[in-house]
């Protein structure tokens, strides 16, 4: 579940996607309403795959907010009405099977990791999702780094300019205010309002979307994206120096731009980071695109089901 869209997939025991769906996210929905919505998505996937509920072994869900180590949804800028919600207790009785709840970007990190052969998996992986906001997650030896309160990995609130733009969290200069899809589009519209350029007068971000505006050669869209790339390079270079990751994964709608987005970030990190960790790190686009978080939730659910089966023996 993201701030704009909610993606869901049905996986086989082997991890193959057999059904998928994407729906708009209702950010005004109460926890109970979102639990009902989640159950409806499960039923839709089962119908699409011609499966009955008794074949379903477990469900995973990623939510856009802070998740405590005991899996309580603490709070979120995207879902401001949610405070200390035990979402698992709301949804699990409706499903009647094992359920795991985690942060949406953590699920995306696990989804990407699952695509890497086990003998090639990195010891340290950092994942950012760039959509309505900037989400972050860190995996160490395949296990999410959570911190004392579950706030580890909040890369979106890394300050890249102390005198910069106001973030939704109230601070100045957070990465979120530069590199989220929301921020990039807002900056593009701001530039269009201040400049007159033949291409930009023909292309509206609201109508065709920022990736299309960039691909069609709008210089103002490119400028807005370059500002986001520069902010990401600053934030990620610090993370590379501190954590020494082998892989940085970029997901969400903005990363869908592809090589024109990923490559300059790779080059910038190499230039700005301390040389030793810079030599090792590689920047990847999320393996399953906008479905990576959903796949990660499915993989996590499968692991939960396996543990439940083992405990039952």
Short mmCIF file of C-alpha atoms in Angstrom, two decimals:
data_model
loop_
_atom_site.label_atom_id
_atom_site.label_comp_id
_atom_site.label_asym_id
_atom_site.label_seq_id
_atom_site.Cartn_x
_atom_site.Cartn_y
_atom_site.Cartn_z
CA UNK A 1 0.00 0.00 0.00
CA UNK A 2 1.53 3.27 -1.12
CA UNK A 3 0.40 6.84 -0.83
CA UNK A 4 -1.14 6.86 -4.32
CA UNK A 5 -1.62 3.24 -5.38
CA UNK A 6 -2.07 -0.13 -3.74
CA UNK A 7 -0.61 -3.14 -5.55
CA UNK A 8 -1.35 -6.75 -4.68
CA UNK A 9 -0.09 -10.07 -6.05
CA UNK A 10 -0.85 -13.74 -5.54
CA UNK A 11 2.22 -15.99 -5.46
CA UNK A 12 2.64 -19.73 -5.80
CA UNK A 13 4.78 -21.69 -3.35
CA UNK A 14 7.63 -21.24 -5.85
CA UNK A 15 7.23 -17.45 -5.83
CA UNK A 16 5.61 -17.14 -9.26
CA UNK A 17 3.09 -14.32 -9.70
CA UNK A 18 -0.22 -15.82 -10.84
CA UNK A 19 -2.49 -12.81 -10.32
CA UNK A 20 -2.06 -9.09 -9.69
CA UNK A 21 -4.10 -5.94 -9.22
CA UNK A 22 -3.42 -2.24 -8.70
CA UNK A 23 -6.01 0.10 -7.19
CA UNK A 24 -5.95 3.74 -6.02
CA UNK A 25 -5.15 4.21 -2.34
CA UNK A 26 -7.86 5.92 -0.28
CA UNK A 27 -5.72 7.90 2.15
CA UNK A 28 -8.83 9.04 4.03
CA UNK A 29 -9.84 5.48 4.86
CA UNK A 30 -9.97 4.41 8.50
CA UNK A 31 -7.93 1.37 9.59
CA UNK A 32 -11.12 -0.71 9.58
CA UNK A 33 -12.00 0.44 6.06
CA UNK A 34 -8.48 -0.32 4.83
CA UNK A 35 -8.71 -3.80 6.39
CA UNK A 36 -11.95 -4.37 4.46
CA UNK A 37 -10.26 -3.06 1.30
CA UNK A 38 -7.29 -5.41 1.82
CA UNK A 39 -9.63 -8.37 2.23
CA UNK A 40 -11.42 -7.43 -0.99
CA UNK A 41 -8.09 -7.41 -2.85
CA UNK A 42 -7.29 -10.88 -1.51
CA UNK A 43 -10.65 -12.15 -2.75
CA UNK A 44 -10.13 -10.49 -6.15
CA UNK A 45 -6.75 -12.19 -6.60
CA UNK A 46 -8.17 -15.57 -5.65
CA UNK A 47 -11.01 -15.19 -8.14
CA UNK A 48 -8.60 -14.13 -10.89
CA UNK A 49 -6.49 -17.23 -10.26
CA UNK A 50 -9.55 -19.49 -9.80
CA UNK A 51 -8.38 -20.40 -6.30
CA UNK A 52 -10.40 -20.97 -3.16
CA UNK A 53 -9.53 -19.36 0.17
CA UNK A 54 -8.59 -22.67 1.74
CA UNK A 55 -5.56 -22.80 -0.59
CA UNK A 56 -4.25 -19.49 0.75
CA UNK A 57 -1.50 -20.03 3.34
CA UNK A 58 -0.55 -16.52 4.49
CA UNK A 59 -0.83 -12.83 3.63
CA UNK A 60 1.70 -10.01 3.85
CA UNK A 61 0.97 -6.30 3.71
CA UNK A 62 3.24 -3.26 3.56
CA UNK A 63 1.93 0.02 4.96
CA UNK A 64 3.32 3.54 4.28
CA UNK A 65 4.40 4.54 7.77
CA UNK A 66 6.50 3.77 10.81
CA UNK A 67 6.09 0.20 12.02
CA UNK A 68 7.35 -0.59 15.53
CA UNK A 69 9.37 -3.76 16.22
CA UNK A 70 6.18 -5.36 17.58
CA UNK A 71 4.41 -4.52 14.29
CA UNK A 72 2.23 -1.63 15.48
CA UNK A 73 1.59 1.10 12.90
CA UNK A 74 2.93 4.10 14.81
CA UNK A 75 2.22 7.05 12.51
CA UNK A 76 2.60 8.36 8.97
CA UNK A 77 2.61 11.63 7.06
CA UNK A 78 0.71 9.82 4.30
CA UNK A 79 -1.95 8.47 6.70
CA UNK A 80 -2.08 11.29 9.29
CA UNK A 81 -5.22 9.99 11.03
CA UNK A 82 -3.54 6.67 11.89
CA UNK A 83 -1.87 6.58 15.30
CA UNK A 84 -0.67 3.44 17.11
CA UNK A 85 -2.86 1.12 15.05
CA UNK A 86 -2.66 -2.65 15.54
CA UNK A 87 -3.58 -3.31 11.92
CA UNK A 88 -2.64 -6.96 12.16
CA UNK A 89 -5.35 -7.50 14.79
CA UNK A 90 -7.88 -5.80 12.53
CA UNK A 91 -7.14 -7.81 9.40
CA UNK A 92 -6.06 -11.24 10.62
CA UNK A 93 -9.47 -12.28 12.05
CA UNK A 94 -11.03 -11.45 8.69
CA UNK A 95 -8.60 -13.73 6.86
CA UNK A 96 -8.18 -16.51 9.40
CA UNK A 97 -4.61 -17.31 8.29
CA UNK A 98 -1.11 -16.08 9.25
CA UNK A 99 -0.58 -12.40 8.46
CA UNK A 100 2.55 -10.25 8.55
CA UNK A 101 2.52 -6.43 8.53
CA UNK A 102 5.56 -4.27 7.80
CA UNK A 103 6.62 -1.00 6.23
CA UNK A 104 6.00 -0.77 2.48
CA UNK A 105 9.61 0.03 1.59
CA UNK A 106 10.87 -2.79 3.80
CA UNK A 107 8.64 -5.10 1.78
CA UNK A 108 10.10 -3.66 -1.45
CA UNK A 109 13.64 -4.30 -0.20
CA UNK A 110 12.73 -7.90 0.61
CA UNK A 111 11.02 -8.26 -2.76
CA UNK A 112 14.14 -7.16 -4.62
CA UNK A 113 16.40 -9.32 -2.46
CA UNK A 114 14.29 -12.38 -3.31
CA UNK A 115 15.18 -11.97 -7.01
CA UNK A 116 18.91 -12.33 -6.29
CA UNK A 117 20.31 -15.89 -6.16
CA UNK A 118 21.05 -16.82 -2.56
CA UNK A 119 24.78 -17.21 -3.10
CA UNK A 120 24.94 -13.71 -4.64
CA UNK A 121 22.83 -11.82 -2.11
CA UNK A 122 24.44 -8.73 -0.60
CA UNK A 123 25.18 -8.49 3.11
CA UNK A 124 23.95 -4.89 3.11
CA UNK A 125 21.19 -3.52 0.88
CA UNK A 126 19.58 -0.08 1.02
CA UNK A 127 16.21 0.51 -0.66
CA UNK A 128 14.44 3.78 -1.43
CA UNK A 129 10.95 4.08 -2.87
CA UNK A 130 10.25 7.36 -4.62
CA UNK A 131 6.53 7.97 -4.96
CA UNK A 132 4.12 10.09 -2.94
CA UNK A 133 6.98 10.33 -0.44
CA UNK A 134 10.48 8.90 -0.11
CA UNK A 135 10.53 5.65 1.84
CA UNK A 136 13.64 3.89 3.03
CA UNK A 137 14.73 0.48 4.30
CA UNK A 138 18.00 -1.23 5.19
CA UNK A 139 18.65 -4.98 5.08
CA UNK A 140 21.63 -6.46 6.92
CA UNK A 141 22.22 -10.12 6.08
CA UNK A 142 18.67 -10.16 4.71
CA UNK A 143 17.14 -8.90 7.96
CA UNK A 144 15.53 -5.42 8.19
CA UNK A 145 17.44 -2.98 10.38
CA UNK A 146 14.72 -1.42 12.54
CA UNK A 147 16.44 0.58 15.27
CA UNK A 148 15.09 0.91 18.81
CA UNK A 149 11.68 2.29 17.81
CA UNK A 150 11.38 1.02 14.25
CA UNK A 151 12.45 4.29 12.64
CA UNK A 152 15.75 3.11 11.12
CA UNK A 153 15.96 3.66 7.38
CA UNK A 154 13.98 6.91 7.22
CA UNK A 155 16.19 8.16 4.41
CA UNK A 156 13.44 10.46 3.17
CA UNK A 157 14.02 12.71 6.15
CA UNK A 158 17.76 12.95 5.69
CA UNK A 159 18.52 16.67 5.36
CA UNK A 160 20.22 17.53 2.07
CA UNK A 161 19.89 21.34 2.43
CA UNK A 162 19.41 22.84 5.93
CA UNK A 163 18.06 26.04 4.39
CA UNK A 164 16.05 24.27 1.73
CA UNK A 165 12.43 23.46 0.98
CA UNK A 166 9.90 22.78 3.71
CA UNK A 167 9.12 19.07 4.14
CA UNK A 168 5.74 17.67 5.14
CA UNK A 169 7.33 16.64 8.45
CA UNK A 170 7.98 20.31 9.27
CA UNK A 171 11.75 20.30 8.82
CA UNK A 172 13.68 22.14 6.13
CA UNK A 173 15.62 20.48 3.34
CA UNK A 174 14.57 16.83 3.73
CA UNK A 175 15.23 14.54 0.77
CA UNK A 176 11.48 13.94 0.67
CA UNK A 177 10.97 17.59 -0.34
CA UNK A 178 13.19 17.10 -3.41
CA UNK A 179 13.05 13.51 -4.63
CA UNK A 180 9.51 12.22 -4.11
CA UNK A 181 7.32 12.06 -7.18
CA UNK A 182 5.07 14.63 -5.52
CA UNK A 183 7.98 17.03 -4.96
CA UNK A 184 9.43 16.63 -8.45
CA UNK A 185 6.08 17.30 -10.10
CA UNK A 186 5.47 20.32 -7.84
CA UNK A 187 8.89 21.70 -8.75
CA UNK A 188 8.21 21.14 -12.45
CA UNK A 189 4.94 23.05 -12.24
CA UNK A 190 6.71 25.83 -10.34
CA UNK A 191 9.32 26.10 -13.09
CA UNK A 192 6.62 26.14 -15.76
CA UNK A 193 4.87 28.99 -13.98
CA UNK A 194 8.10 31.03 -13.94
CA UNK A 195 9.34 30.29 -17.46
CA UNK A 196 8.06 30.16 -20.98
CA UNK A 197 9.49 27.34 -23.08
CA UNK A 198 7.94 26.01 -26.29
CA UNK A 199 8.00 22.37 -25.19
CA UNK A 200 6.82 22.96 -21.66
CA UNK A 201 3.78 24.93 -22.81
CA UNK A 202 2.67 21.85 -24.75
CA UNK A 203 3.20 19.29 -22.02
CA UNK A 204 1.38 19.32 -18.69
CA UNK A 205 2.65 17.02 -15.94
CA UNK A 206 -0.89 16.55 -14.69
CA UNK A 207 -1.96 15.21 -18.09
CA UNK A 208 0.91 13.11 -19.43
CA UNK A 209 2.98 12.50 -16.31
CA UNK A 210 6.52 13.58 -15.52
CA UNK A 211 8.29 10.57 -17.13
CA UNK A 212 6.55 11.30 -20.43
CA UNK A 213 7.41 14.99 -20.18
CA UNK A 214 11.06 14.07 -19.71
CA UNK A 215 11.06 11.54 -22.55
CA UNK A 216 9.48 14.13 -24.86
CA UNK A 217 12.32 16.54 -24.20
CA UNK A 218 10.76 19.10 -21.85
CA UNK A 219 13.80 20.97 -20.44
CA UNK A 220 11.96 22.10 -17.33
CA UNK A 221 10.92 18.54 -16.51
CA UNK A 222 14.55 17.52 -16.96
CA UNK A 223 15.68 20.32 -14.65
CA UNK A 224 13.22 19.25 -11.95
CA UNK A 225 14.48 15.68 -12.25
CA UNK A 226 18.14 16.76 -12.14
CA UNK A 227 17.50 18.65 -8.90
CA UNK A 228 16.01 15.46 -7.44
CA UNK A 229 18.97 13.40 -8.67
CA UNK A 230 21.43 15.82 -7.05
CA UNK A 231 19.57 15.60 -3.73
CA UNK A 232 19.58 11.81 -3.93
CA UNK A 233 23.32 11.76 -4.64
CA UNK A 234 24.00 13.86 -1.52
CA UNK A 235 21.80 11.67 0.71
CA UNK A 236 22.96 8.35 -0.71
CA UNK A 237 26.65 9.27 -0.60
CA UNK A 238 26.35 9.77 3.15
CA UNK A 239 24.54 6.45 3.50
CA UNK A 240 27.20 4.69 1.42
CA UNK A 241 29.93 6.12 3.65
CA UNK A 242 28.15 5.05 6.86
CA UNK A 243 26.73 1.64 5.88
CA UNK A 244 29.02 0.46 3.06
CA UNK A 245 26.16 -1.27 1.17
CA UNK A 246 26.72 -3.45 -1.86
CA UNK A 247 23.41 -2.52 -3.50
CA UNK A 248 21.17 0.54 -3.45
CA UNK A 249 17.71 -0.21 -4.85
CA UNK A 250 15.51 2.58 -6.19
CA UNK A 251 11.82 1.86 -6.63
CA UNK A 252 8.55 3.72 -6.95
CA UNK A 253 7.15 5.67 -9.86
CA UNK A 254 10.12 8.01 -10.28
CA UNK A 255 12.58 5.12 -10.65
CA UNK A 256 10.46 3.90 -13.54
CA UNK A 257 12.18 6.56 -15.66
CA UNK A 258 14.96 3.99 -15.90
CA UNK A 259 18.56 4.38 -17.05
CA UNK A 260 18.34 8.17 -17.45
CA UNK A 261 17.60 8.31 -13.73
CA UNK A 262 19.69 5.43 -12.34
CA UNK A 263 22.95 6.04 -14.22
CA UNK A 264 23.66 9.63 -13.07
CA UNK A 265 22.97 8.60 -9.47
CA UNK A 266 25.50 5.76 -9.78
CA UNK A 267 28.08 8.17 -11.20
CA UNK A 268 27.33 10.84 -8.59
CA UNK A 269 27.67 8.43 -5.67
CA UNK A 270 31.00 7.23 -7.07
CA UNK A 271 32.23 10.82 -7.29
CA UNK A 272 30.96 12.05 -3.91
CA UNK A 273 31.39 9.07 -1.58
CA UNK A 274 34.57 7.93 0.15
CA UNK A 275 36.48 5.91 -2.50
CA UNK A 276 36.53 2.51 -0.78
CA UNK A 277 32.74 2.01 -0.33
CA UNK A 278 32.05 3.85 -3.60
CA UNK A 279 33.91 1.15 -5.53
CA UNK A 280 31.61 -1.60 -4.26
CA UNK A 281 28.14 -0.10 -4.35
CA UNK A 282 25.82 -0.59 -7.33
CA UNK A 283 22.53 1.21 -7.92
CA UNK A 284 19.69 -1.00 -9.16
CA UNK A 285 16.17 -0.29 -10.31
CA UNK A 286 13.63 -2.30 -8.29
CA UNK A 287 13.35 -5.73 -9.90
CA UNK A 288 9.55 -5.90 -10.12
CA UNK A 289 8.96 -2.22 -10.82
CA UNK A 290 5.83 -0.90 -9.07
CA UNK A 291 4.96 -4.44 -7.90
CA UNK A 292 8.21 -4.98 -5.96
CA UNK A 293 6.67 -4.14 -2.60
CA UNK A 294 3.74 -6.46 -3.23
CA UNK A 295 6.09 -9.27 -4.23
CA UNK A 296 8.12 -8.65 -1.08
CA UNK A 297 4.95 -8.87 1.01
CA UNK A 298 4.16 -12.18 -0.68
CA UNK A 299 7.65 -13.54 -0.11
CA UNK A 300 7.48 -12.52 3.56
CA UNK A 301 4.08 -14.18 3.87
CA UNK A 302 5.45 -17.38 2.33
CA UNK A 303 8.26 -17.45 4.89
CA UNK A 304 5.70 -16.95 7.66
CA UNK A 305 3.61 -19.83 6.32
CA UNK A 306 6.67 -22.08 6.20
CA UNK A 307 7.47 -21.30 9.83
CA UNK A 308 3.85 -21.93 10.80
CA UNK A 309 3.93 -25.32 9.05
CA UNK A 310 7.20 -26.22 10.81
CA UNK A 311 5.79 -25.22 14.20
CA UNK A 312 2.77 -27.43 13.58
CA UNK A 313 4.93 -30.54 13.09
#
